PDB file of C-alpha atoms in Angstrom:
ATOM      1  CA  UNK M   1      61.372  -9.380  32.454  1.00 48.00           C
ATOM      2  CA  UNK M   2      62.516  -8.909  29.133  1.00 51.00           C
ATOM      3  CA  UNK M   3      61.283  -5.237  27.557  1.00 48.00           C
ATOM      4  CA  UNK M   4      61.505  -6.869  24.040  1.00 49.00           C
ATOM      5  CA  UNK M   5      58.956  -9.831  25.527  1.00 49.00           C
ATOM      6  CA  UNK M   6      56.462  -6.798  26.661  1.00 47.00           C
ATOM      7  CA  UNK M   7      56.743  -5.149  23.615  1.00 56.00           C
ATOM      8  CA  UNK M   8      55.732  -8.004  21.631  1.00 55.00           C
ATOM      9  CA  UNK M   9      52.950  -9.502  24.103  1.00 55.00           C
ATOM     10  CA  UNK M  10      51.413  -5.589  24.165  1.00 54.00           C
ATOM     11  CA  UNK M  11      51.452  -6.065  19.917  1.00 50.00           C
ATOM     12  CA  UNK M  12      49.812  -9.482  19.900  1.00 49.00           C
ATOM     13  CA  UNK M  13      46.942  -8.096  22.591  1.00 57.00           C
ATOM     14  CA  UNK M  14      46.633  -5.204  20.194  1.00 54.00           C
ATOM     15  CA  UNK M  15      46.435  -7.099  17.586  1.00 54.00           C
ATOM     16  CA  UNK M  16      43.786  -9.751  19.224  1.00 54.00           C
ATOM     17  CA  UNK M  17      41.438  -6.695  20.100  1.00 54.00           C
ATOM     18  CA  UNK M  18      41.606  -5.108  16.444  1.00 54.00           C
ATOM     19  CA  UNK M  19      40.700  -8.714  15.097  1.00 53.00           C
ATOM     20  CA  UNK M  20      37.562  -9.199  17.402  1.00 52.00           C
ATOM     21  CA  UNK M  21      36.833  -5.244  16.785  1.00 51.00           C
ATOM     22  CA  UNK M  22      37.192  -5.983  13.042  1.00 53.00           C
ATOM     23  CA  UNK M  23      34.716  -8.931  13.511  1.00 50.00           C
ATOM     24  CA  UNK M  24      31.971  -7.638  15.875  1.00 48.00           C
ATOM     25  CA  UNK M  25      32.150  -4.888  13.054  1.00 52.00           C
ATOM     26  CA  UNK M  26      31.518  -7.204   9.962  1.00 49.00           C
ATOM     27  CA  UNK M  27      28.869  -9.039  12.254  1.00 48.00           C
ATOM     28  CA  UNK M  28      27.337  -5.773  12.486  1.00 49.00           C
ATOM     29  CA  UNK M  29      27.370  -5.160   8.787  1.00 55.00           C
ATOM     30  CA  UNK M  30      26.227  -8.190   7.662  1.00 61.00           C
ATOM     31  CA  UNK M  31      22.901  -8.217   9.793  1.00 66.00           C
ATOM     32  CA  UNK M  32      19.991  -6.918   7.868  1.00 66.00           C
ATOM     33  CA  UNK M  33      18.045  -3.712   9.811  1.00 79.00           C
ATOM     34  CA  UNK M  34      15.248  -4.881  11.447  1.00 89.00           C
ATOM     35  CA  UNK M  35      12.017  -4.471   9.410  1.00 93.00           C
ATOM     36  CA  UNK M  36       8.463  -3.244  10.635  1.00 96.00           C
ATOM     37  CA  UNK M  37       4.956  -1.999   9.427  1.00 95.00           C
ATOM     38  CA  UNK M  38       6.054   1.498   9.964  1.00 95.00           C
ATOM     39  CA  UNK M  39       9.051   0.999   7.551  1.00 96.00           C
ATOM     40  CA  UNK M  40       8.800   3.450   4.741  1.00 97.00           C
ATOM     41  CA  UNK M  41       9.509   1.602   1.755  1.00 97.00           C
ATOM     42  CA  UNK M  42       9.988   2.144  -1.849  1.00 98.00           C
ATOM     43  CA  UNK M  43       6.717   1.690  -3.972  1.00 98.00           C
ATOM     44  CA  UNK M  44       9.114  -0.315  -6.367  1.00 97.00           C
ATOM     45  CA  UNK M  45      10.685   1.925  -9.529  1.00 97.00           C
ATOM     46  CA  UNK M  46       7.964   4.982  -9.301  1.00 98.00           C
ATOM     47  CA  UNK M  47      10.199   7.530  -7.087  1.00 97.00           C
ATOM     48  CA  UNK M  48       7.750   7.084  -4.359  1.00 98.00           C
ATOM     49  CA  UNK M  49       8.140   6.455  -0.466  1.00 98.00           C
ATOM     50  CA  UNK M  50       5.035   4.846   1.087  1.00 98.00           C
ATOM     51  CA  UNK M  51       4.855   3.186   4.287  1.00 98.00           C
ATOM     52  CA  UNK M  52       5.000  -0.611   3.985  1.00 97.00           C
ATOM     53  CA  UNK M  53       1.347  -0.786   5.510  1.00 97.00           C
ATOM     54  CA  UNK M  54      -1.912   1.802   5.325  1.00 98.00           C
ATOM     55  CA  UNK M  55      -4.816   2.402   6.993  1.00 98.00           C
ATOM     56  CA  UNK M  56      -7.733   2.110   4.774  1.00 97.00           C
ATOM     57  CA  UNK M  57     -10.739   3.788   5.057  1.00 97.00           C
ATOM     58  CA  UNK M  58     -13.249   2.361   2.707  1.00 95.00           C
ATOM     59  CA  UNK M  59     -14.478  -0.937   4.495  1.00 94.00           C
ATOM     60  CA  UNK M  60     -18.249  -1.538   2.801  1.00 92.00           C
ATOM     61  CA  UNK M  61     -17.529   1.951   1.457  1.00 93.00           C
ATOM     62  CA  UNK M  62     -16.445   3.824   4.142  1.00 94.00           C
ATOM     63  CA  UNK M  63     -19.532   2.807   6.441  1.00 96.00           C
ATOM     64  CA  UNK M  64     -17.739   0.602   8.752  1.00 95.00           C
ATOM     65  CA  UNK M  65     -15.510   3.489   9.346  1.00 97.00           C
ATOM     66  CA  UNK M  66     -18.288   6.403   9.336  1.00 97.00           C
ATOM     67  CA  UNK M  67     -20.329   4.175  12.089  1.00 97.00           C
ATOM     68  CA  UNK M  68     -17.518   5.226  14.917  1.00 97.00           C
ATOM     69  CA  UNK M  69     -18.170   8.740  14.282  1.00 98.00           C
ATOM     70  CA  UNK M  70     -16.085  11.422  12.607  1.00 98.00           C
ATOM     71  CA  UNK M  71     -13.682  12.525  15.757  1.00 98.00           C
ATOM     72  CA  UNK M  72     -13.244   9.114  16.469  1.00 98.00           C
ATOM     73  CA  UNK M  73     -12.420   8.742  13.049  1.00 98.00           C
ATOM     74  CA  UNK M  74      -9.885  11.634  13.173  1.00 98.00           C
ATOM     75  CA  UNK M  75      -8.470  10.101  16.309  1.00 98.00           C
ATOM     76  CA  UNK M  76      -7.806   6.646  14.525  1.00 98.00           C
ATOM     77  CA  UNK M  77      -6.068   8.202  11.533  1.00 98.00           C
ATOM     78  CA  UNK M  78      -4.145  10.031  13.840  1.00 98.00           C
ATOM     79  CA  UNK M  79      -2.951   7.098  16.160  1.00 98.00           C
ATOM     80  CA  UNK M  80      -2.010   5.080  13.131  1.00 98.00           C
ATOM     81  CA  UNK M  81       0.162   8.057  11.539  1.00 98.00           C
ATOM     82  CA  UNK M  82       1.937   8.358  14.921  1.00 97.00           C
ATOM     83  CA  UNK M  83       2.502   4.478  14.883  1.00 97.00           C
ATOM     84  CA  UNK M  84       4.100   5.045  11.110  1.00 97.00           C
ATOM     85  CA  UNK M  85       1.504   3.927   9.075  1.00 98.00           C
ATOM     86  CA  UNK M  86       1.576   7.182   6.974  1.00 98.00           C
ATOM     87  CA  UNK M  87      -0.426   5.666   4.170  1.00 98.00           C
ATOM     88  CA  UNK M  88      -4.024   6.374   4.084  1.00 98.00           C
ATOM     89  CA  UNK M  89      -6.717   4.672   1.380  1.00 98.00           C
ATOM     90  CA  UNK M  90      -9.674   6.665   0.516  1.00 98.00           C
ATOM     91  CA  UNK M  91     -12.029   7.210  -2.543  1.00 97.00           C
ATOM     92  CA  UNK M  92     -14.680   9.739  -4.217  1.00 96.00           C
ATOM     93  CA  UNK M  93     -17.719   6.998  -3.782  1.00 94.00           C
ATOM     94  CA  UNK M  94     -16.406   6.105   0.131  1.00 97.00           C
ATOM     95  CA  UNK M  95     -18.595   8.144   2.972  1.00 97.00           C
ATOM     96  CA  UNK M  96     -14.999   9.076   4.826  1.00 98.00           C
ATOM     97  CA  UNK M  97     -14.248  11.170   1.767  1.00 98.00           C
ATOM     98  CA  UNK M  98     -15.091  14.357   3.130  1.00 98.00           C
ATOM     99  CA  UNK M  99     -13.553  13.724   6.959  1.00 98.00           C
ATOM    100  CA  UNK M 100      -9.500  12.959   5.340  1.00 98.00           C
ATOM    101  CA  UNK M 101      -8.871  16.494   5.306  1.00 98.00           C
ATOM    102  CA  UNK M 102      -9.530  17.010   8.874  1.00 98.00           C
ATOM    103  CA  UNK M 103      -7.808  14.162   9.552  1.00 98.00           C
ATOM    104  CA  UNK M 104      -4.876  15.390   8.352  1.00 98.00           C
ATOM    105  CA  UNK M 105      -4.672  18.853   8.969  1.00 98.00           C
ATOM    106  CA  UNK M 106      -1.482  19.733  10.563  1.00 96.00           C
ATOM    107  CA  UNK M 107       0.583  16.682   9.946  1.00 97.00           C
ATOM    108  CA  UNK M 108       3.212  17.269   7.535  1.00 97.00           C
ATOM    109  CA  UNK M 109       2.162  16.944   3.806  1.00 96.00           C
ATOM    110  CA  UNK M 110       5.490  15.231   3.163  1.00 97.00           C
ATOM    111  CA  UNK M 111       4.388  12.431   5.926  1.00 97.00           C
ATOM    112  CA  UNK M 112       1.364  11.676   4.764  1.00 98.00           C
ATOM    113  CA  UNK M 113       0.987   9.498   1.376  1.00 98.00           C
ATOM    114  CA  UNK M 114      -2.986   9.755   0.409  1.00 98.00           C
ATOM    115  CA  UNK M 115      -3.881   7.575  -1.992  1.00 98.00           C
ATOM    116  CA  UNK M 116      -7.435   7.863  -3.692  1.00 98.00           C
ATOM    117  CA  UNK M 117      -9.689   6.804  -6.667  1.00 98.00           C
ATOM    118  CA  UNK M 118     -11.839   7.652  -9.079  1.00 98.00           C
ATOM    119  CA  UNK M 119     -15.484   5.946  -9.722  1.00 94.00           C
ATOM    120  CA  UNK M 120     -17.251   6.076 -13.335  1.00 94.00           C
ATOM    121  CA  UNK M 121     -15.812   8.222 -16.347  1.00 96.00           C
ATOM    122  CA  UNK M 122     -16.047  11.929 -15.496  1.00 96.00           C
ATOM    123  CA  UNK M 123     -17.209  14.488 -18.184  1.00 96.00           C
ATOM    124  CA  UNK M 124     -14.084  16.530 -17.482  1.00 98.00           C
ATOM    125  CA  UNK M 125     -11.717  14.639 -15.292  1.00 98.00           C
ATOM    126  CA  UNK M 126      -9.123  17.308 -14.907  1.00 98.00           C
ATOM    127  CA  UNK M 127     -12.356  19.203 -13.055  1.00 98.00           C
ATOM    128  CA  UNK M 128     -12.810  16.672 -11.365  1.00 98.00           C
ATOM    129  CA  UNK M 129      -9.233  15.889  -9.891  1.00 98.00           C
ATOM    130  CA  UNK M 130      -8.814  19.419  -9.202  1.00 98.00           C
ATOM    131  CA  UNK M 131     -11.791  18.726  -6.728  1.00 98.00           C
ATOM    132  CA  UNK M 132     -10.184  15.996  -5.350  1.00 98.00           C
ATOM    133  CA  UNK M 133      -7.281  18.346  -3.853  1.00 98.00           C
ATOM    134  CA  UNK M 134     -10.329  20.577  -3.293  1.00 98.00           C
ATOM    135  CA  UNK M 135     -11.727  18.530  -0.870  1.00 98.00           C
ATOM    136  CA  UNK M 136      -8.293  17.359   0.622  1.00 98.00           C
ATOM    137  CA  UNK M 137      -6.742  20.333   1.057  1.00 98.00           C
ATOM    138  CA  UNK M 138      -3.606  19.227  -0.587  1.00 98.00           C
ATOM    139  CA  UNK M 139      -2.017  20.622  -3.578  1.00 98.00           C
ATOM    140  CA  UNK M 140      -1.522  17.082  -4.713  1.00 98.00           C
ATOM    141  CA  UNK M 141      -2.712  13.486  -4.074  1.00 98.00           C
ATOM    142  CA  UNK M 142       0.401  11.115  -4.160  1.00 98.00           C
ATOM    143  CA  UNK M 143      -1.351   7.978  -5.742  1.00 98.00           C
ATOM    144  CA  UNK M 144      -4.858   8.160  -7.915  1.00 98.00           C
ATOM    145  CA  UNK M 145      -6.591   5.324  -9.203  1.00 98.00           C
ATOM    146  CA  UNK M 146      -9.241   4.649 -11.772  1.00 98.00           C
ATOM    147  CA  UNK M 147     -11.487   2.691  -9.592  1.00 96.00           C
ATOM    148  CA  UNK M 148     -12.885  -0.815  -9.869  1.00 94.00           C
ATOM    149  CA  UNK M 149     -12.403  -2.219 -13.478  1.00 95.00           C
ATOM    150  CA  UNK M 150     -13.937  -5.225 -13.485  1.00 93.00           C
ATOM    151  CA  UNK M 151     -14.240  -5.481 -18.233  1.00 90.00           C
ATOM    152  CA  UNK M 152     -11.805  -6.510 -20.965  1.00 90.00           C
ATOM    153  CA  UNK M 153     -11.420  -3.376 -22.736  1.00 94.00           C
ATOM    154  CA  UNK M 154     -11.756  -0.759 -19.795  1.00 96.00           C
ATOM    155  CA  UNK M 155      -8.671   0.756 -21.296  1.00 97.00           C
ATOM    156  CA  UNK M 156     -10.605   1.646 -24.038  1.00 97.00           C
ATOM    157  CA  UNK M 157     -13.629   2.809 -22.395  1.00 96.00           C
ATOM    158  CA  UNK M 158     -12.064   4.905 -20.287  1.00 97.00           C
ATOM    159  CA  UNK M 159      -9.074   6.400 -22.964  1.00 97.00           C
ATOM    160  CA  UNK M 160     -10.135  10.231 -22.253  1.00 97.00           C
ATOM    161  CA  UNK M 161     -10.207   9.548 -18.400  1.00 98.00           C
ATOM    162  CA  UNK M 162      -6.897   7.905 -18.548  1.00 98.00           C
ATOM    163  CA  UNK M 163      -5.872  10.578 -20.420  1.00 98.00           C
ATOM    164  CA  UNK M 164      -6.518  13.259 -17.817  1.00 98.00           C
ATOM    165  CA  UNK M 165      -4.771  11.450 -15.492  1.00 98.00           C
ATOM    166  CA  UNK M 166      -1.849  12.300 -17.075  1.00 98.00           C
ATOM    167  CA  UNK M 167      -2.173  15.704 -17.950  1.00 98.00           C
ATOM    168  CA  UNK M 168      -3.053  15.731 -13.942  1.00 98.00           C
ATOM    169  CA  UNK M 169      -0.036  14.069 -13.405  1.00 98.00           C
ATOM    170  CA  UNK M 170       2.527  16.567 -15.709  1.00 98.00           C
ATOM    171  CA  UNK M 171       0.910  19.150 -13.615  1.00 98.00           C
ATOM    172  CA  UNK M 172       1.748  18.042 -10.479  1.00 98.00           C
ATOM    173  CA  UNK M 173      -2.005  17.524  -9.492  1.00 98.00           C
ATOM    174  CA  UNK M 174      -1.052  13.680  -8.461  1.00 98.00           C
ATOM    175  CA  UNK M 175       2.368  12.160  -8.420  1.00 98.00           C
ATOM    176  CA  UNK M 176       1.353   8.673  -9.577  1.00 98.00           C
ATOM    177  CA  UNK M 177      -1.526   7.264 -11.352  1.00 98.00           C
ATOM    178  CA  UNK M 178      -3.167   3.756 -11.531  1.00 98.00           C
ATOM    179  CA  UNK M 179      -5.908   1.108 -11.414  1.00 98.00           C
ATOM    180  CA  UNK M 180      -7.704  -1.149  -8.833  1.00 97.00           C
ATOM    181  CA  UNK M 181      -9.191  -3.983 -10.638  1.00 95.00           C
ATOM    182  CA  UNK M 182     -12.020  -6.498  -9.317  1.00 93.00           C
ATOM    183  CA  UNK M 183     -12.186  -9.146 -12.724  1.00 93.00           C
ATOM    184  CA  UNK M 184      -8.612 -11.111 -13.864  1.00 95.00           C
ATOM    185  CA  UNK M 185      -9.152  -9.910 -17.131  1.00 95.00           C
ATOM    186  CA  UNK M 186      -9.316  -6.807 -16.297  1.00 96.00           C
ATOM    187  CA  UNK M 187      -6.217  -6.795 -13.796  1.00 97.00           C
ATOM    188  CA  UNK M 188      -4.132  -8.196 -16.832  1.00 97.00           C
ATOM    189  CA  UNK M 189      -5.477  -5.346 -19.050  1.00 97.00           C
ATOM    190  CA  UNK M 190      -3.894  -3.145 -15.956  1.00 98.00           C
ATOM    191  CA  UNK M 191      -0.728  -4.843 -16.401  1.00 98.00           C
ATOM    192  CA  UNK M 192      -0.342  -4.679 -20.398  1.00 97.00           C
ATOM    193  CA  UNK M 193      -0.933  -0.997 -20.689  1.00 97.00           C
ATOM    194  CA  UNK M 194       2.374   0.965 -20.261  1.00 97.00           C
ATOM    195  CA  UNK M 195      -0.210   3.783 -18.505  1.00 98.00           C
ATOM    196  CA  UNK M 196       0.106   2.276 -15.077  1.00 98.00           C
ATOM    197  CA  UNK M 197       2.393   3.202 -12.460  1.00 98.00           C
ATOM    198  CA  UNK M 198       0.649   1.636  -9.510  1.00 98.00           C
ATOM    199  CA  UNK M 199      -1.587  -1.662  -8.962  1.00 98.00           C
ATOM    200  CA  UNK M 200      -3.725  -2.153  -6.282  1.00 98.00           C
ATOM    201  CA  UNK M 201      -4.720  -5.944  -6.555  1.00 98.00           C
ATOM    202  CA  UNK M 202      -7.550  -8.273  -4.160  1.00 96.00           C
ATOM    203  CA  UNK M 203      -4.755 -10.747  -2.323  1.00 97.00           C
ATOM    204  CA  UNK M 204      -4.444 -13.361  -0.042  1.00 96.00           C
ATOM    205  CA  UNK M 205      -3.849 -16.720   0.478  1.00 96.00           C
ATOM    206  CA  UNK M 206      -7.163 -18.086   0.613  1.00 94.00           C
ATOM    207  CA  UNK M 207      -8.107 -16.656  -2.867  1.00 94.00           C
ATOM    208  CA  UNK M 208     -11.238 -15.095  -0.874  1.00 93.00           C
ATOM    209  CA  UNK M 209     -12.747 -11.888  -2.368  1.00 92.00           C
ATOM    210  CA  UNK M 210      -9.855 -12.060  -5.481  1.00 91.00           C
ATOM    211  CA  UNK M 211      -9.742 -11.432  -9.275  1.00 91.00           C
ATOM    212  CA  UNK M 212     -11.709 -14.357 -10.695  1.00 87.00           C
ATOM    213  CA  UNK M 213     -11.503 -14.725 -14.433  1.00 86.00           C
ATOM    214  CA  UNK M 214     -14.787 -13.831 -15.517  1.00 78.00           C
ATOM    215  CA  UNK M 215     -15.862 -11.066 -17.627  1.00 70.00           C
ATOM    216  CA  UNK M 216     -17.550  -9.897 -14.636  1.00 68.00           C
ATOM    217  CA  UNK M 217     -17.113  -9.112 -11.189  1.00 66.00           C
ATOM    218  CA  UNK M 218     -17.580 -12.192  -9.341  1.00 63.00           C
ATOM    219  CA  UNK M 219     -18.174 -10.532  -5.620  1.00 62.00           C
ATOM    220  CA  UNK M 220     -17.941 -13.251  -2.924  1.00 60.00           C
ATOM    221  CA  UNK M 221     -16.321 -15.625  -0.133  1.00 63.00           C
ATOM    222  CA  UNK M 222     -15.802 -18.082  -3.511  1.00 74.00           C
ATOM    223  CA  UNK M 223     -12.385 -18.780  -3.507  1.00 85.00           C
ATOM    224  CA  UNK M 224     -10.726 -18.348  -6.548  1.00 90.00           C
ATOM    225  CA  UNK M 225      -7.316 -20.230  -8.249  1.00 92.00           C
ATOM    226  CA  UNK M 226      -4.563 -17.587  -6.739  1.00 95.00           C
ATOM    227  CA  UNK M 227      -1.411 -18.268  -9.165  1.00 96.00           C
ATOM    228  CA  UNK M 228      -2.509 -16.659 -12.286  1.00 96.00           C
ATOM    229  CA  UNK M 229      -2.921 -13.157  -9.930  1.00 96.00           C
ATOM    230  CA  UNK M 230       0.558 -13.563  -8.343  1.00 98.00           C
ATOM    231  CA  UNK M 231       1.635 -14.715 -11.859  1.00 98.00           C
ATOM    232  CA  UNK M 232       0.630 -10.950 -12.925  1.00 98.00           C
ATOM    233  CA  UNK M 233       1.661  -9.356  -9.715  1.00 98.00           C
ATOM    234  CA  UNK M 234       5.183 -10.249 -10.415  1.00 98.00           C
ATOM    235  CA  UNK M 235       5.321  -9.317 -14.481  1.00 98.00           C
ATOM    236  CA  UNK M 236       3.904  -6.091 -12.620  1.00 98.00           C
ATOM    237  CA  UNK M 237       6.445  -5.728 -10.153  1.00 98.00           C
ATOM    238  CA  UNK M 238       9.367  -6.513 -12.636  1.00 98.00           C
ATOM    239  CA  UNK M 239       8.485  -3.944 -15.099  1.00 98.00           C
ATOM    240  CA  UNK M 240       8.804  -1.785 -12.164  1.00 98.00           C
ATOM    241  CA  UNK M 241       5.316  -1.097 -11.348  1.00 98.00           C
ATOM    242  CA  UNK M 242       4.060  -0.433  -7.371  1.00 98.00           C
ATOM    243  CA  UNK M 243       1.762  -3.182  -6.194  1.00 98.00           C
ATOM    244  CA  UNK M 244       0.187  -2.389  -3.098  1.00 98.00           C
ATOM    245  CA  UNK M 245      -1.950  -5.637  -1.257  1.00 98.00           C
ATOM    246  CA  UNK M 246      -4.994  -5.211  -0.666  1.00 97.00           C
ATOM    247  CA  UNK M 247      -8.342  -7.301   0.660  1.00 95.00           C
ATOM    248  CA  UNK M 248      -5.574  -8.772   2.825  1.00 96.00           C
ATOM    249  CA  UNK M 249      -8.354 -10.128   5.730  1.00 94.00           C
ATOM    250  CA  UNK M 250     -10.909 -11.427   2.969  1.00 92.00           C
ATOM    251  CA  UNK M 251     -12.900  -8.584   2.644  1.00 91.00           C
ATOM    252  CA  UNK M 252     -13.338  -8.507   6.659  1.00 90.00           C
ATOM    253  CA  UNK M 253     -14.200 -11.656   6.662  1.00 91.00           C
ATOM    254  CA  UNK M 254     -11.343 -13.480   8.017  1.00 93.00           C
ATOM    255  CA  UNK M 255     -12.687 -13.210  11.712  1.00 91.00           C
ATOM    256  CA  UNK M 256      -9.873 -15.701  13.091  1.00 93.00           C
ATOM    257  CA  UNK M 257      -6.813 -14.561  13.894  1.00 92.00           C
ATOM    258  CA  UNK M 258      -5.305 -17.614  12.480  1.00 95.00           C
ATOM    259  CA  UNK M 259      -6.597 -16.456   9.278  1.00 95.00           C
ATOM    260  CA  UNK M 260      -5.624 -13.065   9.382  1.00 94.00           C
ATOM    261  CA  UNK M 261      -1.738 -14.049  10.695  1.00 95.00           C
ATOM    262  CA  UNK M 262      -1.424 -16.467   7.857  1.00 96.00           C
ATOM    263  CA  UNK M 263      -2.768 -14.001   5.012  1.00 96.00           C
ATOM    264  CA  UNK M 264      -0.530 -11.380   6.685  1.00 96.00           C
ATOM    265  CA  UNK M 265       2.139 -13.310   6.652  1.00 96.00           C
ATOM    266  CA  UNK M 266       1.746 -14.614   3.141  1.00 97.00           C
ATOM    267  CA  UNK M 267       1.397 -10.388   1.838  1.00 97.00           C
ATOM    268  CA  UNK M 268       5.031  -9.989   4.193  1.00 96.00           C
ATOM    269  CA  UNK M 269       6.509 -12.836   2.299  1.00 96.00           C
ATOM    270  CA  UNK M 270       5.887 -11.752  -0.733  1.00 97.00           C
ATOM    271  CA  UNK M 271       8.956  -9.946  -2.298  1.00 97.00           C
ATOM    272  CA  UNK M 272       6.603  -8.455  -5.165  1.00 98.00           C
ATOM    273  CA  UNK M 273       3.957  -6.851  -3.142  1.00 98.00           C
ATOM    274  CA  UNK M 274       5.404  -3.598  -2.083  1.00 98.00           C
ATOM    275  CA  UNK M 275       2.579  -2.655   0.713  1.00 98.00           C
ATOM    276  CA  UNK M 276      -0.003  -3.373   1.441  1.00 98.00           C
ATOM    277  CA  UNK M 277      -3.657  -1.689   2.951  1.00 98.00           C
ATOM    278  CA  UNK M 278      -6.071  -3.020   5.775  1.00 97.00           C
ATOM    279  CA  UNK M 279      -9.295  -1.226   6.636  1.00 97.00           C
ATOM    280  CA  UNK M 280      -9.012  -0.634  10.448  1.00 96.00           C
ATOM    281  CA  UNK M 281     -11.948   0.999  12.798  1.00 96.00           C
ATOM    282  CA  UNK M 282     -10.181   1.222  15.514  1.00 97.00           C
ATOM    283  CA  UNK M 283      -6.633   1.754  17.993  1.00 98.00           C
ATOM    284  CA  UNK M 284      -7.165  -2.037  19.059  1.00 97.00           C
ATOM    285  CA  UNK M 285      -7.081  -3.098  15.074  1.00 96.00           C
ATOM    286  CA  UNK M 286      -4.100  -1.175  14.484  1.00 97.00           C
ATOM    287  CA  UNK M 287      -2.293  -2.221  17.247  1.00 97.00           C
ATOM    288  CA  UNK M 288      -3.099  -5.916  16.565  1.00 95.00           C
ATOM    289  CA  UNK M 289      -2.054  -5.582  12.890  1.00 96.00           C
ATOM    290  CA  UNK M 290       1.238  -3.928  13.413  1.00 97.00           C
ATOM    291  CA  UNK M 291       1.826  -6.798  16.055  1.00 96.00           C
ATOM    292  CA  UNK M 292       1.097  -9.630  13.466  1.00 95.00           C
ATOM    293  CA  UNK M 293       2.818  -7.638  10.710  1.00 96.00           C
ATOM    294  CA  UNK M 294       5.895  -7.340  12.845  1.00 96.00           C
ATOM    295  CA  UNK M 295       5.689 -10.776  13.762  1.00 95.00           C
ATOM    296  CA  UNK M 296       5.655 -12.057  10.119  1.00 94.00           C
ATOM    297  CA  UNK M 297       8.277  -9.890   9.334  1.00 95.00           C
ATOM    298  CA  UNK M 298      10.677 -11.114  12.082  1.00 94.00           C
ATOM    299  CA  UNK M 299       9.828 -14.461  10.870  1.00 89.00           C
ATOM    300  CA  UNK M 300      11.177 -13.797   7.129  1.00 77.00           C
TER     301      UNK M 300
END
């Protein structure tokens, strides 16, 4: 056989397996990672890392969660960090306030992101942060809202508070600071003020337990119109702002799992929601809602 007929039949096989290396490579490329609930995403243009669901612990203000008992408590916060859900809701007025720093002892502080809030107007709020990390046992908390506003004009009222958030935050007390509103005046306030760095806005599909536009809280299974919200959840998101999801189930009250997939869904599909919180009470919840969540997100 010819050596110069070898020679060129050993190039064209060479050059047949570079070509299908050269493709299963581009394939490769061009398929986007696979995404999860224990993804840690950005919490949009703030510097922050957060992971793309939390455990929250405030469910009828902590009660639901205080009823299993405080080691079972530990035990659930625990499960869920080791699952990747690294983000943990709390607040001064819930009745788990006092149990997160047991919960967390020991895990690093760089792997947990502990966001909290802040009820009423304190008479010196720096005192009253500093308590905060008191009671944690953190040098800082990553994410601190004011809590509830539910007025027009709360930016106002609460000038002097808002104020001490940032000297909190130039000392490295908190790394972010921001507002969970209950009224859809007040949640546009939120999003006017250049003060905010993250939003924690009532979602879901169903308009159950959202921002209704009424001077005052409107509290209730009453749905309300859902497009003006994501209207202002997007100028929020585009001016860079982290909006974290949250009354996801309806306040609890979406018993049927058909409910809860399609709300989930809806938060996953959402390119301007960058997390979003569920109040869990136990391992079964969290397993069930990283199943839907990665379900929904396969689905995107």
């Amino acid at each position: 056989m010819n050596p110069s007929h070898l020679s060129r039949r050993g190039f064209l096989q060479t050059s047949a397996a570079l070509a299908t290396a050269t493709a299963l490579t581009s394939s490769t490329l061009a398929t986007p990672p696979k995404r999860t609930a224990a993804d840690q995403v950005p919490l949009n243009k703030t510097g922050l890392t957060i992971s793309r669901v939390g455990i929250g612990t405030g469910s009828n203000n902590g009660h639901v969660q205080a009823d299993i008992g405080k080691p079972a408590f530990i035990k659930l916060i625990r499960y869920a960090h080791d699952q990747g859900l690294t983000y943990i809701d709390n607040a001064k007025n819930y009745v788990t306030f006092d149990w997160i720093a047991d919960a967390i002892a020991g895990l690093p502080r760089e792997k947990v992101f502990l966001q909290s809030k802040v009820w009423g107007i304190p008479t010196d709020t720096l005192a009253t942060i500093d308590s905060f990390r008191s009671v944690y046992k953190t040098d800082y908390i990553d994410s601190l809202l004011v809590h509830c506003m539910t007025k027009p004009g709360w930016t106002d009222d609460h000038k002097r508070m808002m104020d001490g958030f940032k000297q909190a935050q130039d000392k490295k007390w908190i790394r972010a600071k921001g507002v969970s509103c209950h009224t859809l005046p007040a949640l546009k306030e939120s999003n006017q003020t250049d003060w905010t760095d993250v939003h924690l806005v009532r979602v879901n599909p169903m308009g159950v337990f959202m921002d209704a536009d009424a001077p005052t809280e409107q509290w209730g299974k009453n749905a309300v119109p859902i497009d003006p919200i994501l209207a202002e959840i997007k100028s929020m998101h585009d001016k860079g702002r982290g909006v974290i999801g949250m009354k996801i189930c309806g306040n609890g009250t979406f018993t049927n799992p058909a409910d809860r997939e399609k709300s989930i869904r809806f938060a996953m599909n959402n390119p301007n929601i960058d997390a979003i919180v569920i109040g869990m009470k136990s391992i079964a919840e969290v397993d069930e809602n990283i199943a839907v969540i990665n379900r929904a997100l396969a689905a995107a």
